[in-house]
Coordinates of C-alpha atoms and ligand atoms in Angstrom, one line a residue:
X1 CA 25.3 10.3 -13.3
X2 CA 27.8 9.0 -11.1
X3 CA 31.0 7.8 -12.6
X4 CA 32.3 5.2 -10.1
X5 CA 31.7 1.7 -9.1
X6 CA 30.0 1.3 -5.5
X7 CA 30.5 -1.0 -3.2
X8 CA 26.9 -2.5 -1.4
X9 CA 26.2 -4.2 1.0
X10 CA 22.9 -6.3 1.1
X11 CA 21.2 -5.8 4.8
X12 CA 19.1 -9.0 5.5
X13 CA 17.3 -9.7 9.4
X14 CA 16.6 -12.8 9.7
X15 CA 15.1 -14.3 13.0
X16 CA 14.4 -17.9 13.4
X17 CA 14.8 -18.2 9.6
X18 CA 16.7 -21.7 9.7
X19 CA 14.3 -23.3 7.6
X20 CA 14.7 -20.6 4.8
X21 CA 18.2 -19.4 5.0
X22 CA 19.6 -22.0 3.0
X23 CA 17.0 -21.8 0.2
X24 CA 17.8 -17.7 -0.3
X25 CA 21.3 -17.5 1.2
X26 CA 22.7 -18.8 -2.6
X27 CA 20.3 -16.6 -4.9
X28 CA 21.6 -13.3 -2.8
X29 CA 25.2 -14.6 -3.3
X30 CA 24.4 -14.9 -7.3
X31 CA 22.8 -11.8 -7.2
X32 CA 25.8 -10.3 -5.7
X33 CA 28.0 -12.1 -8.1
X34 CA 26.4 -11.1 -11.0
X35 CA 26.2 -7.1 -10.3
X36 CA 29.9 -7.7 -9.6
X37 CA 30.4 -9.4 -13.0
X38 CA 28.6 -6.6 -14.6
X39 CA 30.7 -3.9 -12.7
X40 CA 28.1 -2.6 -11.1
X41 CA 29.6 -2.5 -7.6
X42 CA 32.5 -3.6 -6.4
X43 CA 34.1 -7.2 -5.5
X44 CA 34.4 -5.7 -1.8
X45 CA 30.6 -6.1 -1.9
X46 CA 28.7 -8.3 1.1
X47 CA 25.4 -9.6 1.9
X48 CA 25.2 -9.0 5.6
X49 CA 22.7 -11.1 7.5
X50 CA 21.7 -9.9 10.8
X51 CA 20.3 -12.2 13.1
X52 CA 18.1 -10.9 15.4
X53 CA 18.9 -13.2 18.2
X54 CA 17.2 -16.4 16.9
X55 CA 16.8 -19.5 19.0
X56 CA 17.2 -22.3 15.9
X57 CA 20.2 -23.2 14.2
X58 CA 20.2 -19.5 12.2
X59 CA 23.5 -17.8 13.8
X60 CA 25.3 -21.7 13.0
X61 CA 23.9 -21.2 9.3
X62 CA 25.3 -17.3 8.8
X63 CA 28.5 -18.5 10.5
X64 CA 28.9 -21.6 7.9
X65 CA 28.0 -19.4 4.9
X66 CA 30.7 -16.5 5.4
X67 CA 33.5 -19.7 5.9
X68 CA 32.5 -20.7 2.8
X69 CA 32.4 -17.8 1.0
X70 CA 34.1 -14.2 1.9
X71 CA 31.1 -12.1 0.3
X72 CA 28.8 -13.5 3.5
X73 CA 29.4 -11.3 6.7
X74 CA 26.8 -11.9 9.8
X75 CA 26.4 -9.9 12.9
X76 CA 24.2 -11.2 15.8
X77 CA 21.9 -9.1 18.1
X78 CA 22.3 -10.2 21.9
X79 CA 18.8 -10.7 22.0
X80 CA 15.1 -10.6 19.1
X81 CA 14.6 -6.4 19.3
X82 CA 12.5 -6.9 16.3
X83 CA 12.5 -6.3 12.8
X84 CA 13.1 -2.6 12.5
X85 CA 16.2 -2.8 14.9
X86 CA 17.5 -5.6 13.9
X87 CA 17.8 -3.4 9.9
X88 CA 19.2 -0.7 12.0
X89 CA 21.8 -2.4 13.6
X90 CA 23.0 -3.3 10.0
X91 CA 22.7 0.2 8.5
X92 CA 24.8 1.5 11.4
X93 CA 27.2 -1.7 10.8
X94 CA 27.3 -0.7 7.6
X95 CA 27.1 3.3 6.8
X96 CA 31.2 3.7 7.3
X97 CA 32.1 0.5 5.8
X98 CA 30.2 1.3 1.8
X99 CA 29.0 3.5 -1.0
X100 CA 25.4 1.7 -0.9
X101 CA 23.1 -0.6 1.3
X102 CA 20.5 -2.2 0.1
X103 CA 18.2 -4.3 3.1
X104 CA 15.7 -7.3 2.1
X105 CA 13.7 -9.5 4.0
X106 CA 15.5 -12.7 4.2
X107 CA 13.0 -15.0 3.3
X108 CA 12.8 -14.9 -0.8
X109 CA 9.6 -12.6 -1.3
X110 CA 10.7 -9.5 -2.3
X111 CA 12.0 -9.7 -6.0
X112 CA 16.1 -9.7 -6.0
X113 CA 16.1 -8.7 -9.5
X114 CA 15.0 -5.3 -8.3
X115 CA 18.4 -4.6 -7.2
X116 CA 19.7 -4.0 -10.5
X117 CA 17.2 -1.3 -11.3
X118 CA 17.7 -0.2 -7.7
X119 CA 21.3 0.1 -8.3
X120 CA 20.8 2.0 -11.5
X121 CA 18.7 4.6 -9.4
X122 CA 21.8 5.3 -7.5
X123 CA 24.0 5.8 -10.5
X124 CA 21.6 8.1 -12.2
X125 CA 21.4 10.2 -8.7
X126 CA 19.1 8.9 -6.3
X127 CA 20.2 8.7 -2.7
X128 CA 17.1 6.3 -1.7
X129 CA 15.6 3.8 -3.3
X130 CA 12.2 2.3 -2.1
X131 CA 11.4 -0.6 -3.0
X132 CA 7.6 -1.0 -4.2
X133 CA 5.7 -3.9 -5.0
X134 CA 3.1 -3.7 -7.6
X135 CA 1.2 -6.7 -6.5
X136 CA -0.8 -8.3 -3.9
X137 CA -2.8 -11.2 -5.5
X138 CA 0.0 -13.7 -3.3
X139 CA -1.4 -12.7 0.0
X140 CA -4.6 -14.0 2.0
X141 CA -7.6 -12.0 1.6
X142 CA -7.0 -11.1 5.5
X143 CA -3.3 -9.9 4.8
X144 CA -4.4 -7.8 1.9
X145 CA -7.5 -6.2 3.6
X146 CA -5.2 -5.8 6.8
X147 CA -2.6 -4.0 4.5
X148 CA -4.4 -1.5 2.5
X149 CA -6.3 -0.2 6.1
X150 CA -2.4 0.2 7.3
X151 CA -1.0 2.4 4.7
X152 CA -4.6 4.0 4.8
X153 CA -4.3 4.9 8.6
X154 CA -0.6 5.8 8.7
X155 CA -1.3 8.3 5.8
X156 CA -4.4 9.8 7.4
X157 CA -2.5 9.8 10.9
X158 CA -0.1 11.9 9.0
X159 CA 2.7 10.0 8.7
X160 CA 4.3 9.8 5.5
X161 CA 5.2 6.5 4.3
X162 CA 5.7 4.9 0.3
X163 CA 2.4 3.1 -0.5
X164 CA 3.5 -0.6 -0.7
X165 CA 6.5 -0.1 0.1
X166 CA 8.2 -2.0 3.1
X167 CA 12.0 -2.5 3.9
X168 CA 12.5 -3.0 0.7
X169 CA 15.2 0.0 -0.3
X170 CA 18.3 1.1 -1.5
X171 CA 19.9 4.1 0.8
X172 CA 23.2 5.5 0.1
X173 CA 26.0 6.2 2.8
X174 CA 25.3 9.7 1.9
X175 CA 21.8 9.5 3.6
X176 CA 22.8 6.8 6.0
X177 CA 24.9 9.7 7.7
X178 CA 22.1 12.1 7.8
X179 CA 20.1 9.3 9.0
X180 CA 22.5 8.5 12.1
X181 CA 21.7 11.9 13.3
X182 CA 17.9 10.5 14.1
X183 CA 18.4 9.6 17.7
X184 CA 15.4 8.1 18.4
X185 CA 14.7 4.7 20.1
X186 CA 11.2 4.0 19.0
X187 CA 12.1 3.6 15.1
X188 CA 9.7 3.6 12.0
X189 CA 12.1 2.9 9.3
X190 CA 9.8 3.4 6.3
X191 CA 8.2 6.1 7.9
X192 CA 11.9 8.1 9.1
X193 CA 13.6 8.1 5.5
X194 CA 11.1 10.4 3.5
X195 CA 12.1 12.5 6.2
X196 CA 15.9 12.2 6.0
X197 CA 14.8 14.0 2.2
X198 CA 17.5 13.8 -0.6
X199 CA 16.4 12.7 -4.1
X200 CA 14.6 9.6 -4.0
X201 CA 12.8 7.3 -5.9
X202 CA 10.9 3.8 -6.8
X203 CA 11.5 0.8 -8.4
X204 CA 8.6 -1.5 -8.7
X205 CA 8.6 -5.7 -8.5
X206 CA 6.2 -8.5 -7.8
X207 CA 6.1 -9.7 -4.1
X208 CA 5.9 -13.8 -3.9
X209 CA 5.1 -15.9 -0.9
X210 CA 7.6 -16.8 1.4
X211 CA 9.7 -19.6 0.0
X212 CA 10.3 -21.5 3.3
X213 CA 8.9 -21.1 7.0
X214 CA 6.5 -19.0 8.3
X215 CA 5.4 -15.3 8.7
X216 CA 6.7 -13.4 12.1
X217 CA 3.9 -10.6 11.3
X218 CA 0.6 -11.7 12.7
X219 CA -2.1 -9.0 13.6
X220 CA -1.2 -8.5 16.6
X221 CA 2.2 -7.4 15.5
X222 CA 0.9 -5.4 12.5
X223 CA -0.9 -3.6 14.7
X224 CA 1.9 -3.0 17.1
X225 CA 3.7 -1.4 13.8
X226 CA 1.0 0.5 13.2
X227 CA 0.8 2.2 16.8
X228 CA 4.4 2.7 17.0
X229 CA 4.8 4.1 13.5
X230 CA 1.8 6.5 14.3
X231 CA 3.0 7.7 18.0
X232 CA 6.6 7.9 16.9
X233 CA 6.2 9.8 13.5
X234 CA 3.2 12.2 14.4
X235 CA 1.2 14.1 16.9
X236 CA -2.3 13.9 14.8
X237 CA -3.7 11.7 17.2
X238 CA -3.7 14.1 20.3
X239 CA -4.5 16.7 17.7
X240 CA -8.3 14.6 16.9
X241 CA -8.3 13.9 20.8
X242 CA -8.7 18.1 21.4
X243 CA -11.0 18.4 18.6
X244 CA -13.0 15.4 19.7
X245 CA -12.5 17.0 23.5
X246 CA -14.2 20.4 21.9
X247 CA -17.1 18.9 19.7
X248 CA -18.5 16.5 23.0
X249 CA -18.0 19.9 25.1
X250 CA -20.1 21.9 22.6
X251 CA -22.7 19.2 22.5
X252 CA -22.9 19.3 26.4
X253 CA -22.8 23.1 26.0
X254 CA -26.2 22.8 24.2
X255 CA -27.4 19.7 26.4
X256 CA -26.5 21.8 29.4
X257 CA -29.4 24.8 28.0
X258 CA -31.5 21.9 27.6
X259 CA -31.5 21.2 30.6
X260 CA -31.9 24.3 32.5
X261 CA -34.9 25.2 29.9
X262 CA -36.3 21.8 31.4
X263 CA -35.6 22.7 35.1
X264 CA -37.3 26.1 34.8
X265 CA -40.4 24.8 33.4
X266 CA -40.2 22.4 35.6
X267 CA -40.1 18.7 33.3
X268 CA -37.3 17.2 35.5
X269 CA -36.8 14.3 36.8
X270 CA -37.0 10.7 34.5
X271 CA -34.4 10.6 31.7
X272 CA -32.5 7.7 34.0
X273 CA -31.2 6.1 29.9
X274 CA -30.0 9.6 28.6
X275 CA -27.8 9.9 32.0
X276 CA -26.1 7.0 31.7
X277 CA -25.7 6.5 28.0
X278 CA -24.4 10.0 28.4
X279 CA -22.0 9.0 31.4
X280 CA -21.0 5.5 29.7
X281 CA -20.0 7.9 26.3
X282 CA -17.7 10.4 27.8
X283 CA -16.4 7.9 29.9
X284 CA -15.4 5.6 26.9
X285 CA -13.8 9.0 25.9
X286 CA -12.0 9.6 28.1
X287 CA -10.3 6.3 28.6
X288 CA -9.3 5.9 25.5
X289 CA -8.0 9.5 25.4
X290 CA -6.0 9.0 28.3
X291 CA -4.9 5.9 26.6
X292 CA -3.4 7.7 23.2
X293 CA -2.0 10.0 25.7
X294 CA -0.6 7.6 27.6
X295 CA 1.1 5.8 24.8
X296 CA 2.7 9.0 24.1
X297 CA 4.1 9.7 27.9
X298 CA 5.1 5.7 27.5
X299 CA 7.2 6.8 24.2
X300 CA 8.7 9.8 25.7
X301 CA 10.2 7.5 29.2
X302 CA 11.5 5.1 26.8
X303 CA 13.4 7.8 24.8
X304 CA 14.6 9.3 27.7
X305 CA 16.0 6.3 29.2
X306 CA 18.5 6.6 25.7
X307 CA 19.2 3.0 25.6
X308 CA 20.7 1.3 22.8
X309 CA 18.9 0.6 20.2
X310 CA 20.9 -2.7 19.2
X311 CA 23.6 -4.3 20.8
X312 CA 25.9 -6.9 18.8
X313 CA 27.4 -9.7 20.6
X314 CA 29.1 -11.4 17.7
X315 CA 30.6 -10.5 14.5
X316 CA 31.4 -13.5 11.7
X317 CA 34.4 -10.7 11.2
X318 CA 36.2 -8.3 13.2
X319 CA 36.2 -5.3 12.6
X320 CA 39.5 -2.9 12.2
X321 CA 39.2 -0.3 15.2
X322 CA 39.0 2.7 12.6
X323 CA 36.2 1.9 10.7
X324 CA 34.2 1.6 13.9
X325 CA 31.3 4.6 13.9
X326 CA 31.4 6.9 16.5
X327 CA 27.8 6.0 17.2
X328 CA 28.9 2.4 18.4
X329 CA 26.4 2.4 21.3
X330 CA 23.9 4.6 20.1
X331 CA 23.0 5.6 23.3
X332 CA 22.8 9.7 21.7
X333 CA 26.0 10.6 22.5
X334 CA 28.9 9.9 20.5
X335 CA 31.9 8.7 22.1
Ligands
LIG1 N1 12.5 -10.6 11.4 C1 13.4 -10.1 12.4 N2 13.1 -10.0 13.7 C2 11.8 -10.3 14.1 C3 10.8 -10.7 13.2 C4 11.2 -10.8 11.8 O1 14.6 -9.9 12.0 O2 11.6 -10.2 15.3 C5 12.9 -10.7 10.0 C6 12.5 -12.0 9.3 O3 13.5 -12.9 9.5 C7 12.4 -11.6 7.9 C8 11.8 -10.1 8.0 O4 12.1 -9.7 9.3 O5 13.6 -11.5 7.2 C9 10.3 -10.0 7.7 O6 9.6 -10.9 8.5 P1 8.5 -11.9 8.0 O7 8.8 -12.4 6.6 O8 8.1 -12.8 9.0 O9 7.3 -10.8 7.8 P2 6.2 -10.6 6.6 O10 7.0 -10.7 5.3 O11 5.3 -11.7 6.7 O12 5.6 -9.3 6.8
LIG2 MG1 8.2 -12.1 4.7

């Protein structure tokens, strides 16, 4: 058990989230409030809302919220990187600056009364917390079918991710610093803490819809998620591609006697369809082959480019010079 009070701060993205923002904005403030009543962290506490370069009115909101109240902080992307950056560039914000983050979706689905338990997790000696909801029966049909095959595909691509569980978590500064020490540009975040190890666990909580505005996850994003957590956590993929590579070999191994059994007594000719049907399979093969390779190469130029992985134009606070982390531009090498 740990024997003093931490200070959190809550780690919410929000892109093009004016319509919701004010709906949540107050119930993470109360939430906050109330863990502070109950000494569970300290006063210092924040909810920190990271927006991820929105085009509405969202950076206007954040910047009205922490005048009101000194327990809102915002930083601003210079431009949308996406969810999983966007999360980043608050961890990083944060990992100097507190005992415990903890980031949410800002748009009221993911249960903020899990934070207590989540919090309680810490005390008793976790360092992450993942977040896991218990429920699906608020999604579409489509969103559910599409979900289950994603966990089901990451896991047998061998990437090892929390069923149900999405950014959603509690991680300590303890593991945050651990963390910083993952370079890498083409981030996974659900997929890069089992990694990062340290005692973990879950709390579980009921997902609701959205309370206001729309979804920034259609398929085609989803499956984006799914490639990129895939490519940048494992290497199972070329492994399939070399056994696939050896089984159509063997098979044209044994078409190959075929044929020459045919040649020398003398049945050639005809067999145009088994030609091209063969031709139009292992050329299908290959392409896509080349493809998962390619998507590979693709991942290692961007990582070798080491470009920041977020870049903050604004803060709703400055910040005092010493607190800044020596991976301010996370370009891999500390400065
Ligand atoms: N988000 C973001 N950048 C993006 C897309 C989404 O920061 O480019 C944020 C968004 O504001 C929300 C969270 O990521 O807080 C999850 O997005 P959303 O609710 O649209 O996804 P879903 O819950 O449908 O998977
Ligand atoms: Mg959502």
């Amino acid at each position: 058990m740990r024997d003093y009070t931490p200070k959190l701060i809550i780690i919410i993205p929000c892109y093009n989230e004016e319509a919701v923002l004010p709906v949540t904005a107050p119930l993470f403030l109360s939430k906050l409030q109330q863990l502070i009543r109950e000494n569970k962290i300290t006063d210092s506490s924040r909810v920190l809302f990271v927006d991820d370069g929105s085009k509405d009115g969202t950076w206007d909101l954040i910047r009205g919220f922490a005048a009101q109240d000194p327990h809102f902080a915002g930083i601003r992307q210079s431009r949308n990187r996406g969810h999983q950056n966007a999360v980043l560039a608050g961890l990083m914000e944060s990992k100097d600056n507190c005992d415990i983050t903890i980031s949410i979706d800002c748009d009221g689905q993911d249960d903020i009364n899990a934070m207590d338990e989540m919090v309680d997790a810490w005390a008793a000696g976790s360092e992450i917390v993942y977040g896991v909801r218990n429920n699906r029966d608020t999604d579409s049909f489509f969103k559910r079918f599409t979900a289950t095959r994603f966990y089901r595909l990451m896991n047998r691509m061998g990437v090892e991710s929390v069923y149900n569980h999405a950014d959603y978590r509690l991680v300590s500064a303890r593991a945050l610093q651990a963390f910083a020490d993952f370079k890498e540009v083409n981030i996974y975040l659900r997929g890069m803490f089992p990694l990062v190890g340290f005692p973990s666990t879950c709390v579980y909580y009921r997902r609701e819809e959205r309370l206001a505005g729309k979804s920034h996850y259609p398929l085609k994003k989803m499956l984006g998620l799914a490639v990129d957590g895939i490519t940048s956590l494992s290497i199972r993929p070329i492994r399939l591609i070399t056994g696939l590579g050896l089984i159509v070999s063997l098979i044209s191994l044994i078409g190959l006697l075929w044929i020459l059994i045919r040649h020398f007594t003398g049945q050639t000719v005809a067999g145009w369809a088994s030609l091209t049907a063969i031709v139009c399979f292992a050329t299908g093969i290959q392409m896509l082959s080349l493809g998962i390779i390619g998507e590979y190469v693709g991942k290692i130029y961007l990582e070798s480019k080491h470009r920041p992985r977020y870049i903050i134009s604004e803060r709703t606070e400055e910040r005092s010079t010493e607190e800044a982390p020596a991976e301010k531009t996370a370009d891999g090498k500390d400065e």
